[in-house]
Coordinates of C-alpha atoms in Angstrom, one line a residue:
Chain Z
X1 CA 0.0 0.0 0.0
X2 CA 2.8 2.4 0.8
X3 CA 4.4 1.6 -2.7
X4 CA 1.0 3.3 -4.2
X5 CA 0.8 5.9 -2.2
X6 CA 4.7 6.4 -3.3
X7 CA 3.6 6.0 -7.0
X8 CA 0.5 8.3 -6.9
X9 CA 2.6 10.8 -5.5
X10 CA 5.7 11.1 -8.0
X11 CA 2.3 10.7 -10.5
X12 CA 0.7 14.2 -8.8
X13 CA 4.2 15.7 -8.6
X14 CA 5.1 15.2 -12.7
X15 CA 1.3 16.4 -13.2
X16 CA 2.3 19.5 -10.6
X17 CA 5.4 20.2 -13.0
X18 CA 3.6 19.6 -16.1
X19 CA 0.7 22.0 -14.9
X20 CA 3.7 24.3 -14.0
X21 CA 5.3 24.1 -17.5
X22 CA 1.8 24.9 -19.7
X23 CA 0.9 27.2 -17.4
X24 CA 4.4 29.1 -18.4
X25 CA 4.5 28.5 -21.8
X26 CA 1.2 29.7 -22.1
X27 CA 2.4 32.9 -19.6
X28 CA 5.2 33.5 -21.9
X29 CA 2.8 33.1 -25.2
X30 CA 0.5 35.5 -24.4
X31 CA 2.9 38.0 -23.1
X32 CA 2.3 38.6 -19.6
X33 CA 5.8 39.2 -19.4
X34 CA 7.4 42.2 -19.1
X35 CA 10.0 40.8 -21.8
X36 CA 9.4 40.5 -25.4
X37 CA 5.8 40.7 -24.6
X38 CA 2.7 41.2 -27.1
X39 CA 0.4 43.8 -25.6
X40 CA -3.3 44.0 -26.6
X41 CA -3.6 47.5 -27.1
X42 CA -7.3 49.1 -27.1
X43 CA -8.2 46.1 -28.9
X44 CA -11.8 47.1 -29.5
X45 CA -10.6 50.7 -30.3
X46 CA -10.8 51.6 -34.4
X47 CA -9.0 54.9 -34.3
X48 CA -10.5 56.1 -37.9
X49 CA -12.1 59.5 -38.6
X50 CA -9.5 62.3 -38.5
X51 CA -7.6 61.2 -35.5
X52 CA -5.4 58.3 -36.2
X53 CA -4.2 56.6 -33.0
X54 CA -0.2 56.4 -33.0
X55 CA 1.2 52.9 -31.7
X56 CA 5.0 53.9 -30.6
X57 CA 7.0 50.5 -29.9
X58 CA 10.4 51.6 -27.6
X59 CA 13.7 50.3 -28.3
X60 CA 13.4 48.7 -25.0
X61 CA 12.1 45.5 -26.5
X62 CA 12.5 41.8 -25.5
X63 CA 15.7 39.5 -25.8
X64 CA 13.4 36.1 -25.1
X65 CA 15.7 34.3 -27.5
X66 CA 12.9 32.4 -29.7
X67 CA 9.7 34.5 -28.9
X68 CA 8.5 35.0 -32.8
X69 CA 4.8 35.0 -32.9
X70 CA 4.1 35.5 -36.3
X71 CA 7.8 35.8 -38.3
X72 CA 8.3 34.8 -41.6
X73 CA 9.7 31.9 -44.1
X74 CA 12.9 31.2 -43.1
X75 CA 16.0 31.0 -46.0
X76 CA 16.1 27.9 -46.7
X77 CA 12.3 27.5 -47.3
X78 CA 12.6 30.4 -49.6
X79 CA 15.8 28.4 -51.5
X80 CA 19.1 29.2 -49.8
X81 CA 20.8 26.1 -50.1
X82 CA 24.4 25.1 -49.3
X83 CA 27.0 25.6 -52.5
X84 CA 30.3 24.3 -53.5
X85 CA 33.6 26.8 -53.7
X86 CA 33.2 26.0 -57.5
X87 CA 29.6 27.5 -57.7
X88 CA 30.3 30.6 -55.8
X89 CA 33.1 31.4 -58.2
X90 CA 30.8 30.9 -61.2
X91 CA 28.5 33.2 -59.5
X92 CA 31.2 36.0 -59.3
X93 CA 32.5 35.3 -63.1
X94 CA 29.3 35.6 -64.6
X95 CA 28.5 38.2 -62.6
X96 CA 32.0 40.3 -63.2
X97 CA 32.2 41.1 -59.3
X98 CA 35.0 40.6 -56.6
X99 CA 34.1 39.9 -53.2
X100 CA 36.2 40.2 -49.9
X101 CA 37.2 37.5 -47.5
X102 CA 39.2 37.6 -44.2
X103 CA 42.4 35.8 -44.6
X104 CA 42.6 35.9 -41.0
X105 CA 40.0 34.5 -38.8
X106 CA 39.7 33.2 -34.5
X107 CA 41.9 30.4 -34.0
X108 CA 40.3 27.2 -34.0
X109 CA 37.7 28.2 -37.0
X110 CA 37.9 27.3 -40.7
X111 CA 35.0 28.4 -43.8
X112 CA 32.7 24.8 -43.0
X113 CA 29.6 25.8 -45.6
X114 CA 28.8 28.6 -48.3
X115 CA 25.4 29.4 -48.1
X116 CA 22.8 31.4 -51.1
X117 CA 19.8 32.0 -52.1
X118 CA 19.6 30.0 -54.6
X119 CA 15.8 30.6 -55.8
X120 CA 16.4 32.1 -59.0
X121 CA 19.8 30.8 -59.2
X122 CA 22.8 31.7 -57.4
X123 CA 22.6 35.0 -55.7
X124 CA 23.0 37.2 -52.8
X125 CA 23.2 36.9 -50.0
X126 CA 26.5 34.8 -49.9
X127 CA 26.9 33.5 -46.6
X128 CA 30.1 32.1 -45.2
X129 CA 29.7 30.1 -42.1
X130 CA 33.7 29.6 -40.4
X131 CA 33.1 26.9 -37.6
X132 CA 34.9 24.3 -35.9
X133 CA 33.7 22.4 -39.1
X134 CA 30.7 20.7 -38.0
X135 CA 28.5 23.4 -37.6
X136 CA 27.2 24.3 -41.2
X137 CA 23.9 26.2 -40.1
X138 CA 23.8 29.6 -41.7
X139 CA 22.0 30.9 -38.6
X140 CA 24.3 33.3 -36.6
X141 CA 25.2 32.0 -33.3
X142 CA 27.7 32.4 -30.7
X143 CA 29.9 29.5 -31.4
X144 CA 30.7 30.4 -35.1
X145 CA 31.5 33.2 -37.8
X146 CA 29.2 33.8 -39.5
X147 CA 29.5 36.5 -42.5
X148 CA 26.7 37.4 -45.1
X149 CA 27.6 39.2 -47.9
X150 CA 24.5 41.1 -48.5
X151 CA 25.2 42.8 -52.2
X152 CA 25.4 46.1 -53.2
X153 CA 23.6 49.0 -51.2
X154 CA 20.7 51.0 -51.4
X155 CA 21.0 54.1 -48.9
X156 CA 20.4 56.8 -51.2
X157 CA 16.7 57.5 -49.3
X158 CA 18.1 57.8 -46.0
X159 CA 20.7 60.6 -47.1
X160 CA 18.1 62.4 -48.2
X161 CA 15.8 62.0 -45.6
X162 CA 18.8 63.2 -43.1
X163 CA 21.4 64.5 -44.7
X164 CA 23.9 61.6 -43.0
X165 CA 25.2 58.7 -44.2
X166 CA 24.3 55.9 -42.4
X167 CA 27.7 54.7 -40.3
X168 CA 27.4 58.5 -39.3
X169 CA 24.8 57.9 -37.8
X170 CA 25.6 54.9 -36.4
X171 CA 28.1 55.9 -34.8
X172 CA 25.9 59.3 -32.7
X173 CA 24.0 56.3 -31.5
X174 CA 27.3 54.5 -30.0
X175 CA 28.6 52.0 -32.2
X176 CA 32.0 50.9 -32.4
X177 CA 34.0 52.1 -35.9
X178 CA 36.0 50.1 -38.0
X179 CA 38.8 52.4 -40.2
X180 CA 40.9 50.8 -42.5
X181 CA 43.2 52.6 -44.0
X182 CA 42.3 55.7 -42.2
X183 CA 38.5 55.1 -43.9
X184 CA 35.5 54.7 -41.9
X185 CA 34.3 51.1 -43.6
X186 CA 31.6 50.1 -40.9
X187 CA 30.5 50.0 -37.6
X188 CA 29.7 47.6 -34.6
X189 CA 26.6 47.3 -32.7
X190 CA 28.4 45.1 -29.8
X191 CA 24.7 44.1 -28.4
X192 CA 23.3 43.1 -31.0
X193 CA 19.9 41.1 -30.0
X194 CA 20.4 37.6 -31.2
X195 CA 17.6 35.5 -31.6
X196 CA 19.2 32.9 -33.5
X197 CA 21.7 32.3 -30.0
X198 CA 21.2 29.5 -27.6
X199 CA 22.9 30.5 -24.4
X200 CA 23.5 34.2 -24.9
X201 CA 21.0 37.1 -26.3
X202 CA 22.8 39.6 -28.0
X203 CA 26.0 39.2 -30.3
X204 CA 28.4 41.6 -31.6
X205 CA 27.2 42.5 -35.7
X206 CA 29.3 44.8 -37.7
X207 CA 27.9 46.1 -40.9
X208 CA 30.9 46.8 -43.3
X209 CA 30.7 48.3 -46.7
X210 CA 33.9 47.6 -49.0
X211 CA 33.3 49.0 -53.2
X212 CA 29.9 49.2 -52.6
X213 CA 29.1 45.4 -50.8
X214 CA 27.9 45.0 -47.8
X215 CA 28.9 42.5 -45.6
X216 CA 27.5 42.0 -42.3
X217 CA 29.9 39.7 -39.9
X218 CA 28.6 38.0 -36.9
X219 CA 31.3 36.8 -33.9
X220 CA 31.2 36.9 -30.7
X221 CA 34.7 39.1 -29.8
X222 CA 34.2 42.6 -30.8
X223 CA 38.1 42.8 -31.1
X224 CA 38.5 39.8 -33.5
X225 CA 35.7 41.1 -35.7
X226 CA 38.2 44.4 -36.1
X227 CA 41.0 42.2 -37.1
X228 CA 39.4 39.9 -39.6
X229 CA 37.6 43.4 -41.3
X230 CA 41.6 44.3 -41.9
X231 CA 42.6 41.2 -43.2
X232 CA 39.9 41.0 -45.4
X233 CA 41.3 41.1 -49.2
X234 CA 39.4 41.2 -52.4
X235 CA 39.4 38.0 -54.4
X236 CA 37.0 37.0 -57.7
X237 CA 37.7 33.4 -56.9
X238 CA 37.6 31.3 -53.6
X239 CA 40.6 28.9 -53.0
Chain I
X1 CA -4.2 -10.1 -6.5
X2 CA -4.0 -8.0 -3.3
X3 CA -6.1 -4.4 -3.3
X4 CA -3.0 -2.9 -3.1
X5 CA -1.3 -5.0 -5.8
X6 CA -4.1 -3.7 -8.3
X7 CA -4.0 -0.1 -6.7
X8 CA 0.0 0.0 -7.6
X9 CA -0.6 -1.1 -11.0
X10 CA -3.2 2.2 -11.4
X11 CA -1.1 4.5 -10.0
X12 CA 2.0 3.3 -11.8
X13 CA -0.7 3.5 -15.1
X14 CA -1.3 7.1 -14.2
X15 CA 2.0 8.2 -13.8
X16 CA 3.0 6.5 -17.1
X17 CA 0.1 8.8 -18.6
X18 CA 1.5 11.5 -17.2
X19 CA 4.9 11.4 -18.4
X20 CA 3.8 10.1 -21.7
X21 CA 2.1 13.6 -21.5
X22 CA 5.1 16.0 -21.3
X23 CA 6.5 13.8 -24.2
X24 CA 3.8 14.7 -26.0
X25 CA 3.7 18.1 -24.9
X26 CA 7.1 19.2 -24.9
X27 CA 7.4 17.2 -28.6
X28 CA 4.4 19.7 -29.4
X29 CA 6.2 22.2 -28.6
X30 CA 8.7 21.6 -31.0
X31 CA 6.2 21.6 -33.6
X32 CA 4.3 24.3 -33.0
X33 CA 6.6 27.0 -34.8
X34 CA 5.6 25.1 -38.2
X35 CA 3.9 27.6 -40.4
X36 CA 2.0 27.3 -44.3
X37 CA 2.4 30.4 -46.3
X38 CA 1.1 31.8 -49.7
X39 CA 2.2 34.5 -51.2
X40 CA 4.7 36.9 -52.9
X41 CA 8.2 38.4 -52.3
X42 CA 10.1 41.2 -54.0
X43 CA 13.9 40.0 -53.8
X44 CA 14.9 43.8 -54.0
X45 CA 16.2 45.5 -51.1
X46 CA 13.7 48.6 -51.0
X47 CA 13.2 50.3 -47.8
X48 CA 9.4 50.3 -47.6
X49 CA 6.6 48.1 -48.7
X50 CA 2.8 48.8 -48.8
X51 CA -0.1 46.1 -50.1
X52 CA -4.3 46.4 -49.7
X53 CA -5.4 42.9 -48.0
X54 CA -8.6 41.7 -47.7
X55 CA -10.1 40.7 -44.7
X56 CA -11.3 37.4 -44.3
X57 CA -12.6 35.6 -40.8
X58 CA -11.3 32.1 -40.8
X59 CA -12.2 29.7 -38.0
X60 CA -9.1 29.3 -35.8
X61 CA -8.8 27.1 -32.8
X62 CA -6.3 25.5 -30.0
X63 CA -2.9 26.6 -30.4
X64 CA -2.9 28.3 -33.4
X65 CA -2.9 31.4 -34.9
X66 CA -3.8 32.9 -38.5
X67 CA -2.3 36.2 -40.0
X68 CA -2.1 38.3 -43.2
X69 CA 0.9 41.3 -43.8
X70 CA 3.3 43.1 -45.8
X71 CA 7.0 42.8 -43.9
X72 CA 10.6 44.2 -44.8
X73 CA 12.9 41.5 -44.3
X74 CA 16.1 43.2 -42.8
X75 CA 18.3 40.0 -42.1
X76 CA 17.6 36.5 -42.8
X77 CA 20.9 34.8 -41.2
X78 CA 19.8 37.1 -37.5
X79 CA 16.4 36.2 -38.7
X80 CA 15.3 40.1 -38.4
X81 CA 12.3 41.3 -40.2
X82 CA 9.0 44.1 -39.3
X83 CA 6.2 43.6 -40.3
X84 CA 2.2 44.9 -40.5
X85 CA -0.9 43.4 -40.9
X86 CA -4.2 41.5 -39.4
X87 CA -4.2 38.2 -37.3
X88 CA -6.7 35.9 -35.3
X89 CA -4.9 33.2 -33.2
X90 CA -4.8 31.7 -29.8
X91 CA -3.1 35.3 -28.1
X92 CA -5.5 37.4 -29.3
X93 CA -8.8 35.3 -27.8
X94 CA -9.4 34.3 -31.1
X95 CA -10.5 38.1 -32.0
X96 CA -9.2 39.8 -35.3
X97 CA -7.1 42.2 -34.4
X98 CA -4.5 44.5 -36.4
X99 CA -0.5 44.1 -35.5
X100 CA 3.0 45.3 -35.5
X101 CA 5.8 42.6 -35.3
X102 CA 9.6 43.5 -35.3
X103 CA 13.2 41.3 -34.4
X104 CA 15.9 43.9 -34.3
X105 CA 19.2 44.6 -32.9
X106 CA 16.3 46.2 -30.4
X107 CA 14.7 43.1 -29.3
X108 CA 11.4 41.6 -30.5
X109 CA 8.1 42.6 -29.7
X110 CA 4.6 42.1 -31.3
X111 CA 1.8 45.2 -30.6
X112 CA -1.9 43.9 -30.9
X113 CA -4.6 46.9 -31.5
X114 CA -7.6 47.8 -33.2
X115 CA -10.3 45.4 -34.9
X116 CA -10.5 45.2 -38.6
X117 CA -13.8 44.3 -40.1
X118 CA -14.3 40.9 -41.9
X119 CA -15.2 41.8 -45.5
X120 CA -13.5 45.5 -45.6
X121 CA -9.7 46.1 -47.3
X122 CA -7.3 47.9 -45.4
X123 CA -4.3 49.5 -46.9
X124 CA -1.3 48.1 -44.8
X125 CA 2.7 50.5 -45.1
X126 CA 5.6 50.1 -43.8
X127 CA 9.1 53.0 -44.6
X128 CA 12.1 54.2 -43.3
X129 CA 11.8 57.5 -41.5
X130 CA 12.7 59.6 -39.7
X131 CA 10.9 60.6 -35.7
X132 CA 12.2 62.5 -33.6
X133 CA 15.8 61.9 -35.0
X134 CA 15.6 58.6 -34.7
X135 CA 15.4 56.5 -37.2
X136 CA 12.4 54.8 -37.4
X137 CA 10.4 51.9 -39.5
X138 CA 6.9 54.4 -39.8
X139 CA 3.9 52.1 -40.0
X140 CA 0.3 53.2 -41.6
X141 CA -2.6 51.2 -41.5
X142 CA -5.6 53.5 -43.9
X143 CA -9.1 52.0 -45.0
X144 CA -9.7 54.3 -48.0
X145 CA -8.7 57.9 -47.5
X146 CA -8.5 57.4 -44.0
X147 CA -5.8 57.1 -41.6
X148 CA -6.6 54.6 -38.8
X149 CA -3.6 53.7 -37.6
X150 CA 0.1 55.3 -37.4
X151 CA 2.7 53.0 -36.2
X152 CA 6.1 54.2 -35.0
X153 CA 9.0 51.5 -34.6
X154 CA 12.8 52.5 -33.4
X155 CA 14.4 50.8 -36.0
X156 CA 18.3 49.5 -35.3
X157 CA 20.0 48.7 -37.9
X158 CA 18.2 50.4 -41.2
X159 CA 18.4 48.0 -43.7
X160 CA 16.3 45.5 -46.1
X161 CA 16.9 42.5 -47.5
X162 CA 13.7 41.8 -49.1
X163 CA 10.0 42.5 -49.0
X164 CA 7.1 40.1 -48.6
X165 CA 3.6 39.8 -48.6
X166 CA 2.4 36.6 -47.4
X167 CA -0.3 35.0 -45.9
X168 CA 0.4 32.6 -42.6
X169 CA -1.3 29.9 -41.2
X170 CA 0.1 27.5 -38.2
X171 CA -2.0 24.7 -39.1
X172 CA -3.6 23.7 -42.8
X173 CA -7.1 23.3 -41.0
X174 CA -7.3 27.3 -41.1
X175 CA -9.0 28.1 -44.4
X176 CA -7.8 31.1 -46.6
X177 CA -10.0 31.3 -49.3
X178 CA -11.0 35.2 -49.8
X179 CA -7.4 35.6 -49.3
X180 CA -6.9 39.3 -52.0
X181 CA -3.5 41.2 -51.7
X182 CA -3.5 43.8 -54.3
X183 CA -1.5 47.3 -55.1
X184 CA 1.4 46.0 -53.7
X185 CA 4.0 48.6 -53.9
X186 CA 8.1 49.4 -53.1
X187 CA 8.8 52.7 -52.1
X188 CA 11.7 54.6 -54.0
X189 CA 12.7 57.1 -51.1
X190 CA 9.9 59.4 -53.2
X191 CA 7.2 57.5 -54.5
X192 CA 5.6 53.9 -54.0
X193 CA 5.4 51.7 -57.0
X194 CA 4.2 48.8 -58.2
X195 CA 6.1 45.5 -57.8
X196 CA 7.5 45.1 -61.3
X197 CA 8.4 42.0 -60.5
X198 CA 7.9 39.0 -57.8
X199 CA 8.4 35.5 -56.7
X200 CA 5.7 33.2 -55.5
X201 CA 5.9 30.8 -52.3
X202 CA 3.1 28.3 -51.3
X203 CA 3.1 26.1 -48.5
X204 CA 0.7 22.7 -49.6
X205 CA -2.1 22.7 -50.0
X206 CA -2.6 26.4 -49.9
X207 CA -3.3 27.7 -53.7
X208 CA -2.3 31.0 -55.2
X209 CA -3.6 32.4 -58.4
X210 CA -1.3 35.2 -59.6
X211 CA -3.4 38.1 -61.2
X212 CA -0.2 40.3 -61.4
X213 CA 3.1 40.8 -59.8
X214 CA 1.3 43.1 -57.7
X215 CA -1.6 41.5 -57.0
X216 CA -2.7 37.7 -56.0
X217 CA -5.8 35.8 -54.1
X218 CA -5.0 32.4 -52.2
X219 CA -7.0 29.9 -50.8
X220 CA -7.3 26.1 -49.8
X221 CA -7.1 24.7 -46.2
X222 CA -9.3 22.8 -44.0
X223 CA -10.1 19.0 -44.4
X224 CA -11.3 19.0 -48.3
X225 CA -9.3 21.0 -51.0
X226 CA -11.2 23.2 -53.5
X227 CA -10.8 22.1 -56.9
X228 CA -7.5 23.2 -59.1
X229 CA -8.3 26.7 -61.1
X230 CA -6.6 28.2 -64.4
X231 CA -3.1 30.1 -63.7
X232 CA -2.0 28.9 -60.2
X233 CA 0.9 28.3 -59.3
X234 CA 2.0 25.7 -56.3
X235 CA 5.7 26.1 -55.0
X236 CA 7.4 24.6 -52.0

């Protein structure tokens, strides 16, 4: 008899915990918590006539690591596939461009998988994932390099709306420059949120623009990310 | 067999069931974030988007949740995007309600508001801006003329990879038929355009029947599928 009573009560316990565990999930779904969390603003509200009602969401969002609600397709569902050396170079011939890689990277790292979309054929963004070589996932996370070469930029609307180029601005919010060469070639936003990372939530992303590419590099040591930016030389063909 | 023999075996039973159950649920879990789309992208990187949608009222139930927008993608490696629109789901009591989503170097947060009417089109924006000197992703949600809704999003970092317009459903028992995007349009830094182009992605068994690159109707869902029509197209 004691045995069931034993029993019953590891049964009510994992039932306790399991009550425990919806009951959060559920918590954290609908946003009861002060992080990352969906509000239901005036929900039977319609604004309309002449008075529109402004929605202002702050900066000071949630870092809840995995939170989307709604999101989108991710790459791979919308074609970006893994490609051979020999593919991306073909991409760059036909295309007539040059791109830039680091020829020095973190110790311990090495270029495991060349990601890109690859829904119309091969095309931007290129994505170089540098890991201990198992880790082929284009996703950005704190264990790898990760650096997506975007393509060529489109900024001219925002130096007209402000009269700044972007890195200037960048940097009057507190970002971290990169000059090479005495030129300012991109910035670092050292907490970065990182929704892709499994034991940490933001992640050091630096936005660098060399002829006109953009190239946004992923790694968890601000001072490394410097160092590979200078090494980076231009080649038409990846060895 | 004792009474206390057979009143072990229960209790054992019952806590089998139990743990069986946080298999189940935590397994659950894992596939809740699967999600059917239809719909079109523009692989340009423009810095605003804007598309009329449709409303339509599908049933939704349990652990799901239905929604129609227009987004900027801004990275897909960080998986960053904003995006505007209508949804229905488990977090908004099953209620259509209008939303703002963004995943930045900010943070993420979702914004629930308003109550668009089943049947009526809204016009759904999103565009870099400028408020207050800081940059900003400015959302607008108009029926007609009319302004209902401005939406004002710190944006950190300013950039697009691609725009989208998709329909999203986290279960094919939602039904989508009614779905009608139209005047979907890229803005220049001036002017919004037409798409001039556009890529179609359908998630089985959703349908899509492309009327122009600006302009599509989807449906399909639910137990039976509606029969094949002229000029669809099924990817993915």
């Amino acid at each position: 008899m004691k045995k069931a009573f034993v029993v019953i009560g590891i049964g009510l316990a994992v039932s306790l915990l399991l009550t425990l565990f919806a009951g959060y999930e559920a918590f954290i779904s609908n946003g009861s918590n002060t992080e990352g969390s969906p509000v239901i603003t005036d929900i039977n509200s319609n604004g309309g006539g002449n008075s529109p009602q402004t929605i202002i969401i702050g900066d000071a969002r949630g870092t809840t690591g995995s939170a989307e609600i709604r999101g989108i397709p991710s790459f791979e569902e919308l074609g970006g596939k893994i490609i051979t050396k020999e593919q991306l170079n073909n991409f760059l011939r036909k295309k007539g461009l040059s791109i830039y890689v680091p020829k020095w990277v973190p110790e311990g790292l090495k270029l495991a998988a060349i990601w890109a979309d690859t829904s119309k054929g091969i095309d931007f963004p290129i994505i170089l994932v540098y890991s201990d070589g198992n880790d082929t996932d284009y996703k950005v996370s704190e264990n790898k390099l990760v650096i997506e070469i975007r393509g060529f930029v489109n900024e001219t609307m925002f130096e007209q709306i402000t009269n700044k180029t972007l890195f200037e601005y960048y940097l009057s919010k507190g970002a971290t420059p990169i000059i090479k060469d005495g030129e300012l070639i991109g910035v670092i936003f050292d907490d970065a949120y990182c929704p892709t990372c499994v034991t940490c939530k933001t992640l050091p992303l630096a936005i660098v623009r060399i002829d006109n590419i953009e190239y946004w590099i992923n790694y968890k040591d601000v001072n490394s990310i410097i160092e590979l930016v200078r090494s980076m030389t231009q080649t038409d063909s990846l060895t | 067999m004792t009474l206390s023999k057979q009143f072990s075996k229960v209790a054992s039973a019952v806590a089998m069931i139990m743990l069986l159950s946080l298999v189940i649920y935590t397994s659950y879990d894992a596939l809740a974030v699967t999600r059917y789309y239809a719909g079109y992208r523009l692989q340009e990187n423009y810095f605003g988007v804007s598309g009329s949608i449709y409303t339509i009222d599908p049933d939704v139930t349990g652990e799901n949740i239905f929604a129609q927008w227009v987004c900027i993608v801004i990275d897909p490696a960080r998986g960053y995007w904003v995006q505007i629109g209508y949804t229905k789901g488990f977090d908004t009591d099953y209620n259509l309600v209008f939303y703002a989503e963004v995943n930045d170097n900010y943070g993420y947060e979702i914004r629930f508001f308003g109550t668009p009417e089943p049947g009526d089109t809204y016009t759904y924006t999103i565009v870099a801006d400028t408020y207050n000197g800081t940059r900003v992703w400015h959302g607008y949600i108009r029926q007609g003329g009319t302004l209902l809704y401005e939406i004002i999003i710190p944006a950190d970092p300013i950039a697009s990879y691609e725009l989208q317009a998709f329909s999203e459903a986290s279960t094919t028992d939602i039904v989508i038929d009614g779905t009608h995007f139209s005047g979907l349009a890229y803005y220049t830094g001036r002017d919004f355009l037409y798409w001039y182009t556009h890529t179609v992605y359908v998630s089985s068994p959703y349908w899509i029947e492309e009327i122009s690159d600006y302009e599509f109707m989807a449906w399909g869902g639910g137990s039976v599928n509606p029969p094949q029509p002229l000029g669809m197209s099924i990817v993915g």
